XYZ file of C-alpha atoms in Angstrom:
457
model
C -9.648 -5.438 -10.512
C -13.616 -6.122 -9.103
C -15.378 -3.382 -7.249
C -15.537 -4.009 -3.262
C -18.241 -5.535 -1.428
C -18.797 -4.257 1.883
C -20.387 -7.565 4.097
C -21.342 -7.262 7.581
C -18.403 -6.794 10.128
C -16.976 -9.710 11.385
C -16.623 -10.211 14.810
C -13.225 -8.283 16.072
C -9.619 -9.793 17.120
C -9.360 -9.502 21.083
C -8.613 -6.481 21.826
C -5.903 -7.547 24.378
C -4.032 -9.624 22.624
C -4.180 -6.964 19.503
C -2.721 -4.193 21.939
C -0.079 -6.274 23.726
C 1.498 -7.272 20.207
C 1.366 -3.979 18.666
C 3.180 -2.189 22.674
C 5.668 -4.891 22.496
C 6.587 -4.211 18.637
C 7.996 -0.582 20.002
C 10.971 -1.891 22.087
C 14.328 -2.260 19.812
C 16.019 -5.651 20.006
C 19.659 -6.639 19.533
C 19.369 -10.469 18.517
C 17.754 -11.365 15.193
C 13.668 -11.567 15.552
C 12.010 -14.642 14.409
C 10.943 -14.931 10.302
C 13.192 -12.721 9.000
C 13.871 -12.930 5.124
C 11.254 -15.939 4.498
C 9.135 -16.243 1.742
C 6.052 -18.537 1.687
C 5.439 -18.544 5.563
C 1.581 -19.545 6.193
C -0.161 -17.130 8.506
C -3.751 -18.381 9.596
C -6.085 -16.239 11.467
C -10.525 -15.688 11.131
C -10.925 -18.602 9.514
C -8.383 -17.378 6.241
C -5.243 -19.318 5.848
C -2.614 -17.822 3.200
C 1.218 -16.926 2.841
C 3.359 -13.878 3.358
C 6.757 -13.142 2.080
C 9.281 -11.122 4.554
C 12.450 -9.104 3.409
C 14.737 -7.570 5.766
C 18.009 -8.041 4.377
C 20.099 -4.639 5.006
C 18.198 -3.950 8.284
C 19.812 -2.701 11.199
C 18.272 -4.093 14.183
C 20.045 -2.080 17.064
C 17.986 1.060 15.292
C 14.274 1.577 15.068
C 12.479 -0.595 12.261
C 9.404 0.296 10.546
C 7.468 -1.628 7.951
C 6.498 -1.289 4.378
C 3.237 -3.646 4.053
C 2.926 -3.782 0.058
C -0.825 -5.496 -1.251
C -0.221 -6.558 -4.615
C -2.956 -6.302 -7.230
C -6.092 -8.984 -8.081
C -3.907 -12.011 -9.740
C -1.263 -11.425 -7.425
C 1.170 -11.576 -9.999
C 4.250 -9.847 -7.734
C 3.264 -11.877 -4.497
C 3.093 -15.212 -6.418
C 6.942 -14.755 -7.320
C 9.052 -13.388 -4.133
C 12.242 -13.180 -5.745
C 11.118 -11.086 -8.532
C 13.484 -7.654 -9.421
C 10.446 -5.206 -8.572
C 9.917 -6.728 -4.918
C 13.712 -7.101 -4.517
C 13.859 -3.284 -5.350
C 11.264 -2.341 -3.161
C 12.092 -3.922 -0.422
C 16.366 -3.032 -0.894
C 14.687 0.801 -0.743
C 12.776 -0.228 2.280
C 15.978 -1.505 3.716
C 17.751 1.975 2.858
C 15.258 3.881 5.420
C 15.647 0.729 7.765
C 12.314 -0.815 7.377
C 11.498 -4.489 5.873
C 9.071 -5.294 3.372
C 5.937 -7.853 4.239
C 4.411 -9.008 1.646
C 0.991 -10.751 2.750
C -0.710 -13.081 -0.229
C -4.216 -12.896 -0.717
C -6.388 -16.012 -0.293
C -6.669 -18.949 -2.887
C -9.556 -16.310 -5.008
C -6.201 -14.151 -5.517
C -8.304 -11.060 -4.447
C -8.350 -8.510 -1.775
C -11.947 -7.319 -2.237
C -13.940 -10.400 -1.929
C -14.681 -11.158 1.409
C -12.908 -8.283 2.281
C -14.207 -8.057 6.004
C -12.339 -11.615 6.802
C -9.503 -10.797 5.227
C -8.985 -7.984 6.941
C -9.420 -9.169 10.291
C -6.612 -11.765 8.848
C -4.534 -9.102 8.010
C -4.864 -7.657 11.353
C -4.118 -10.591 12.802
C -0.481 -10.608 10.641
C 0.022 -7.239 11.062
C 0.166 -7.771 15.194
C 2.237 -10.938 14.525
C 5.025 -9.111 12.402
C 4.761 -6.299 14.779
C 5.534 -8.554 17.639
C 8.097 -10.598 15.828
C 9.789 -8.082 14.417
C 9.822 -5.918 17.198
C 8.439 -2.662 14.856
C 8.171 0.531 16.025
C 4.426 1.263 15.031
C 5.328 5.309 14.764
C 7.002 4.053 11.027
C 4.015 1.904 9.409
C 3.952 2.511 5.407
C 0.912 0.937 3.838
C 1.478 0.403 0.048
C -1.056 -1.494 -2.851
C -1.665 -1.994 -6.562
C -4.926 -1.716 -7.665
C -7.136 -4.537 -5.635
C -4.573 -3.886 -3.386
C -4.887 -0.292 -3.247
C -8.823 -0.851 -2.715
C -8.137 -3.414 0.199
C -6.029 -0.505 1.820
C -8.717 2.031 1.595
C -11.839 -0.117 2.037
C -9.907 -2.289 5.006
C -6.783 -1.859 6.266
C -6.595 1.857 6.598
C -10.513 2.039 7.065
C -11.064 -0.057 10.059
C -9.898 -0.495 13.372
C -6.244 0.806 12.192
C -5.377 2.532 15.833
C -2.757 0.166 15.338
C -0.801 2.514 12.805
C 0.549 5.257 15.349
C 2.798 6.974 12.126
C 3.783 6.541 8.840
C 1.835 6.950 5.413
C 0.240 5.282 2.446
C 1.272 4.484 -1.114
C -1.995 3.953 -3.102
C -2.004 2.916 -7.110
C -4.020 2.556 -9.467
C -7.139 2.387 -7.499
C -8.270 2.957 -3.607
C -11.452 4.218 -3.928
C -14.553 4.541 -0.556
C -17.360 3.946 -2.434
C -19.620 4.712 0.602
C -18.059 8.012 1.322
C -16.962 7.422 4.941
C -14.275 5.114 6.502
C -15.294 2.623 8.318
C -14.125 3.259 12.000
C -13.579 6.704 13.232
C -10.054 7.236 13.276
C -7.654 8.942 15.904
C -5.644 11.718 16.062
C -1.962 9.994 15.584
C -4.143 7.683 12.541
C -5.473 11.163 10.959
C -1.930 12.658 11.061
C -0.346 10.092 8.877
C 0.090 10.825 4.623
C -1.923 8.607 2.492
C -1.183 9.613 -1.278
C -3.311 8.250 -4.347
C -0.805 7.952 -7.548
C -3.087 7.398 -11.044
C -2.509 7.738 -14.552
C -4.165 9.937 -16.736
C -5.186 7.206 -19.025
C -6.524 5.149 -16.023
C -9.850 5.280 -16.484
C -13.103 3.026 -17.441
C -11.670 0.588 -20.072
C -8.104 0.387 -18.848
C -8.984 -2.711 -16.938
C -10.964 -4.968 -15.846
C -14.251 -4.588 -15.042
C -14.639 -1.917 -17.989
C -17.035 -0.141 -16.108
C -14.795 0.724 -12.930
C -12.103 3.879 -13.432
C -9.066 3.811 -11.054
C -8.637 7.419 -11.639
C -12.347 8.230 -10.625
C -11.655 5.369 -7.526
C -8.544 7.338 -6.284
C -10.405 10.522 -6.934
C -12.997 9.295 -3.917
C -10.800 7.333 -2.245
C -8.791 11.213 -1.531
C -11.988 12.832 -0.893
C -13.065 10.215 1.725
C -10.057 10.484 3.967
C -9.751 14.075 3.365
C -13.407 14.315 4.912
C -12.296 11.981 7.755
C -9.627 14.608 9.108
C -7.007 13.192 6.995
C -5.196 16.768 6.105
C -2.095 15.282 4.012
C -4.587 12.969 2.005
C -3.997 13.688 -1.641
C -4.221 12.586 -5.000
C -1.442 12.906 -7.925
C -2.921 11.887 -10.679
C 0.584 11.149 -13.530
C 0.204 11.816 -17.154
C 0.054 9.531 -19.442
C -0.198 6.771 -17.738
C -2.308 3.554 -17.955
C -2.906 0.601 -15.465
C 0.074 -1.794 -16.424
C 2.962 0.971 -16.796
C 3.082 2.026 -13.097
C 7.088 1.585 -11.930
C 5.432 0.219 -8.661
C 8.992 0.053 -6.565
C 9.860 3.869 -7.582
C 6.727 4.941 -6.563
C 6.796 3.141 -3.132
C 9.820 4.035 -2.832
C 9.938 7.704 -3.046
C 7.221 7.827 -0.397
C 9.788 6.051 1.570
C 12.534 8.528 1.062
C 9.953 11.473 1.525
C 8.625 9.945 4.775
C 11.375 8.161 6.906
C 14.764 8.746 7.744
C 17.234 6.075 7.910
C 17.907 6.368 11.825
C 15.027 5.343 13.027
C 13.268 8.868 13.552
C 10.537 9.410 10.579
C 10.080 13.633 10.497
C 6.371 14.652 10.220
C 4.817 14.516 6.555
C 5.185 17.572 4.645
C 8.296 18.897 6.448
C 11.386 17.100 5.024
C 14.017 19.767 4.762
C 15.334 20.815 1.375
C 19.398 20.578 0.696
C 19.442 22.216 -2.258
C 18.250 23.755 -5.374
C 13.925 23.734 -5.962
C 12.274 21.702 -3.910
C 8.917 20.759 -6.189
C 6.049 18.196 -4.647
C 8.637 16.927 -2.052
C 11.640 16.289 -4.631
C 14.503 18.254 -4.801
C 15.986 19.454 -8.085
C 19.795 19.054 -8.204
C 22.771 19.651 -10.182
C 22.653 19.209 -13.860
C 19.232 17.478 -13.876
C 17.777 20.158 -11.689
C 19.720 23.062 -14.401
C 18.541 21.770 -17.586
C 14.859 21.788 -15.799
C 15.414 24.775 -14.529
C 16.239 26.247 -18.654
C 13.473 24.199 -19.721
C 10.844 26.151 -17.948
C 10.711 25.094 -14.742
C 7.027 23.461 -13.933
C 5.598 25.652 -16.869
C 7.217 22.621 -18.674
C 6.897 20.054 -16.164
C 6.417 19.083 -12.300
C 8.677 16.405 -10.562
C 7.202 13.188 -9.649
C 9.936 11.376 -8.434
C 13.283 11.728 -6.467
C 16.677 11.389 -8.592
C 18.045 7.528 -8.990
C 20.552 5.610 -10.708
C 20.075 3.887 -13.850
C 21.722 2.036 -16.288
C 25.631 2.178 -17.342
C 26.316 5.085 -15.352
C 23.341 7.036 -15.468
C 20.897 8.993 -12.976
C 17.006 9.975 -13.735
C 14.188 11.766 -12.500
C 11.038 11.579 -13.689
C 8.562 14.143 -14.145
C 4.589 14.700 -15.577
C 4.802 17.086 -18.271
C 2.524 20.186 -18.579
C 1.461 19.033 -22.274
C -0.012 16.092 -20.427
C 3.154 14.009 -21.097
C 5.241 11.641 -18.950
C 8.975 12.093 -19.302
C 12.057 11.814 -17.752
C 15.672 13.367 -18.067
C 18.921 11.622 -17.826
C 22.333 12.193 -17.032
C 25.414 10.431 -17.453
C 29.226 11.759 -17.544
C 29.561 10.617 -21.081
C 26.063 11.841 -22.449
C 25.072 15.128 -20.520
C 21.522 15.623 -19.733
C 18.960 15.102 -22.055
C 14.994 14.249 -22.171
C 13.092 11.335 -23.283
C 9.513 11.641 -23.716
C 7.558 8.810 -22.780
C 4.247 10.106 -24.031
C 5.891 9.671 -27.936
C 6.538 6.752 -29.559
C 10.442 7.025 -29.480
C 9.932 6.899 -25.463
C 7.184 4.396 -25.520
C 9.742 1.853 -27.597
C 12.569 2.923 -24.900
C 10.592 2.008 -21.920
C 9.120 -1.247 -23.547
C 12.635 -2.321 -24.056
C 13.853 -2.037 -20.453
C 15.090 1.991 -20.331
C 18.617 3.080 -19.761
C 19.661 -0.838 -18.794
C 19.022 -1.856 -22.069
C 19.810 1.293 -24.640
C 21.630 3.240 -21.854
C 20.729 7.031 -21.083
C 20.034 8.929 -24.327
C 22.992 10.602 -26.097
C 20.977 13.148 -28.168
C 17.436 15.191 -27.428
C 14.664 13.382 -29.879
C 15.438 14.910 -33.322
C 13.246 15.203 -36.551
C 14.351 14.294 -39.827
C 14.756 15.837 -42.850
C 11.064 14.262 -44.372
C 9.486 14.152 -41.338
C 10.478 11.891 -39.112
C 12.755 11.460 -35.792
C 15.205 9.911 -34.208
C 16.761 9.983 -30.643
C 20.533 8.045 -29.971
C 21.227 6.295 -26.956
C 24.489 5.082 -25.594
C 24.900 1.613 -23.494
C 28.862 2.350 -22.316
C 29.793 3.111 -26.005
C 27.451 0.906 -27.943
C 24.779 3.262 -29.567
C 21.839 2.244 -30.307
C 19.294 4.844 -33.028
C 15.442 4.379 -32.315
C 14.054 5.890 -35.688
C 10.263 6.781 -35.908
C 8.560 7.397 -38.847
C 4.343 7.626 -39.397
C 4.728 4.332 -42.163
C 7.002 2.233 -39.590
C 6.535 3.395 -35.754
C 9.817 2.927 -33.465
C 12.254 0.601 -34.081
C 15.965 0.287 -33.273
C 18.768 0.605 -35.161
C 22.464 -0.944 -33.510
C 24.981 1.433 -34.553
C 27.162 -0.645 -33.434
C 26.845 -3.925 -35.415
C 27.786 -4.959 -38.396
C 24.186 -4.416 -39.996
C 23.514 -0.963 -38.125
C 27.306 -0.022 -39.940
C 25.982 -0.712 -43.154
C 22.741 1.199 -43.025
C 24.349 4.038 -42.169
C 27.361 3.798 -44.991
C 24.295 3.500 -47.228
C 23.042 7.183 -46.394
C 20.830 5.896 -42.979
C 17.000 6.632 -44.063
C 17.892 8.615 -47.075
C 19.383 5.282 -48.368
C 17.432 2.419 -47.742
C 14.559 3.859 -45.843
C 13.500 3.448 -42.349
C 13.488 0.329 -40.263
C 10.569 -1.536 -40.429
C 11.902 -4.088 -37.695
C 14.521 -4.535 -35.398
C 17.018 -6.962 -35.710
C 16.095 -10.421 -35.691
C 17.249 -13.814 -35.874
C 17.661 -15.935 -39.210
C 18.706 -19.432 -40.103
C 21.820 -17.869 -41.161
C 22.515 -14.812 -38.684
C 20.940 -11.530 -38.587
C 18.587 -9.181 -40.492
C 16.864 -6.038 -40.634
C 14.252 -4.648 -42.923
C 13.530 -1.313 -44.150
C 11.297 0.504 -46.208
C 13.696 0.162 -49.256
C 14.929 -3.500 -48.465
C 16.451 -5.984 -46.015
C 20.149 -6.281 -44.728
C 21.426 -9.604 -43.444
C 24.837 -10.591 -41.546
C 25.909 -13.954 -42.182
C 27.502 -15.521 -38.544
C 29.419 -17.797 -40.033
C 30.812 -15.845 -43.215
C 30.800 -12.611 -41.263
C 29.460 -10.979 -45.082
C 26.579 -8.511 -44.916
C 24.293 -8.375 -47.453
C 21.792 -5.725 -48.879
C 18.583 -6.264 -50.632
C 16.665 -3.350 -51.902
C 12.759 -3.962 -52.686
């Protein structure tokens, strides 16, 4: 991340030929546009020459299509690798509202704030191409970015000469700050009416990145102010406990702006008035069924607020997620075979969950977390029968126990942490097989022999 420069303007696109390609993106074709689902296509325009990456798979072009634009951060580490899982998530919930997913590169520096004015106009230049092309309706334009991205949306692309955008919203993370205090084009009335939201973490602040002098939360802070001051009345900022500048789940977050925003016919209701079908309806997401009960007996948003919709997770699972009121990010899960129960990603139990890959890897939890007898806790989760046990003590952190293997069995026949103490480990390789060690010792798993062995230190 690099603060902005702001350069003298560069000289505009045509207007003409900016207006006729953003008019003729409104009309709805049958036959397939040109450049759909390509990655790597060069787009060259003001002098910059770089790539873009275009997802549509799952749109139906007899309907209105919008757009999700997504500006990755400084590094491009998401735009450098099309096919990865977050960009194929984002754009499959793009697809679900019937809008594809462009994702322009930035230049060879591999950052959206230097020569920002250039790149802009090169945007703009891209923007009225894939508007064309693609035949969008410009009524459903979603702007989303990470960090330098974020900043090139607020400081650029949103900022100037954006009459283009006739609807839609923006998805800013992690950054978007107007350092100036003032956009820098006046914008119109349909421009003013769209929802630009700034999402930061509580622990986003000077130090989290680089430079250690800049603060996304203090960026997005302005950033919200600025367009707020400009006639922007939906602009906002949601700042999410407990959260730094590398765990942002960038596809949830871009996506349930999506949901909130569009509807998947074509027809995108204004921001602000999406109906409710049920239960509380908190910040835009609706609280449903047994997720929506047990946060309903938990307190309601005395114990936390909502900051996402409810999705499916791993072996038959659903979560929402929500920022709680001690300051905490957590989320509760629900399967059939587990009920609904909380993990708390502020603690280190939660912390070890998410750094493992959530409810794909361990599956939902199966208990709340629990203490221990001598002061520590535990919480089970269950992968489609295969429990896993993260343990947590103040000597040893988080690590994970398998229930389910051969050394995890043994363990536990040996009294679990009253026995030989709490893992200090998880499982890991050996010449021979397996092993684990604990506070009192090691346990090893011979693969060929199949014997399990206990050493106690």
């Amino acid at each position: 991340m690099k603060l902005p420069s702001f350069p003298m303007p560069s000289t505009a696109l045509p207007a003409a030929l900016l207006a006729g390609a953003m008019l003729a993106g409104t009309m709805v074709g049958a036959t397939a546009p040109a450049h759909a689902s390509t990655t790597s296509t060069v787009h060259t325009a003001a002098g910059v020459s770089s790539q873009y990456h275009l997802y549509d798979a799952g749109v139906d072009r007899s309907k209105a299509v919008g757009v999700v634009f997504y500006f990755d951060g400084d590094g491009q580490y998401y735009a450098q690798r099309p096919t990865a899982s977050m960009l194929r998530t984002m754009a499959a919930r793009a697809a679900a509202k019937n809008m594809i997913l462009v994702v322009p590169v930035a230049p060879a520096n591999r950052s959206w704030t230097s020569n920002s004015e250039a790149v802009g106009d090169w945007f703009r230049a891209l923007a009225a191409r894939v508007v064309s092309e693609q035949r969008v309706d410009t009524t459903r334009i979603h702007l989303a970015g990470y960090s330098g991205g974020a900043e090139f949306i607020s400081t650029e692309v949103l900022s100037d000469r954006a009459g283009w955008i006739r609807g839609g919203g923006s998805t800013l993370i992690g950054g978007g700050g107007v350092y100036n205090g003032r956009l820098e084009s006046t914008p119109d009335a349909a421009l003013r009416a769209t929802d630009p939201t700034w999402y930061v973490g509580s622990l986003d602040s000077y130090g989290a990145t680089q430079p250690s002098n800049w603060s996304a939360l203090e960026a997005a802070g302005k950033g919200a102010a600025a367009y707020r001051n400009a006639g922007f009345a939906k602009a906002d900022r949601v700042v999410m406990a407990g959260l730094h500048h590398t765990n942002y789940d960038l596809a949830d977050l871009v996506g349930d702006d999506v949901d909130r925003l569009y509807s998947g016919t074509g027809a995108a209701p204004a921001p602000g008035t999406v109906s409710p079908t049920g239960n509380d309806v908190v910040n835009g997401y609706q609280l449903t069924g047994a997720i929506g009960r047990t946060w309903a007996a938990l307190g309601g948003t005395a114990w936390a607020t909502p900051v996402s919709a409810e999705y499916a997770s791993g072996h038959g699972s659903v979560y929402q997620r929500f920022a709680g009121a001690d300051g905490r990010d957590k989320a509760l899960y629900w399967s059939k075979a587990t009920g609904t129960r909380m993990v708390d990603y502020g603690g280190s139990i939660g912390r070890k969950f998410a750094a493992d890959g959530y409810a794909g890897s361990y599956g939902p939890p199966r208990t709340d977390e629990k203490r221990t007898a001598d002061g520590g806790a535990y919480q089970v989760f269950d992968a489609s029968g295969k429990r896993t046990k993260i343990m947590w003590s103040s000597r040893t952190g988080s690590n994970a126990i398998k229930e389910y293997g051969a050394i995890g069995r043994k363990w536990a026949a040996l009294g679990h942490e009253r026995g030989l103490g709490y893992p200090t480990t998880d499982e890991f390789s050996t010449s021979s097989g397996m092993a684990q060690n604990y506070t009192g010792g090691r346990i090893e798993w011979n693969a060929t022999t199949r014997a399990v062995t206990v050493t106690r230190s």
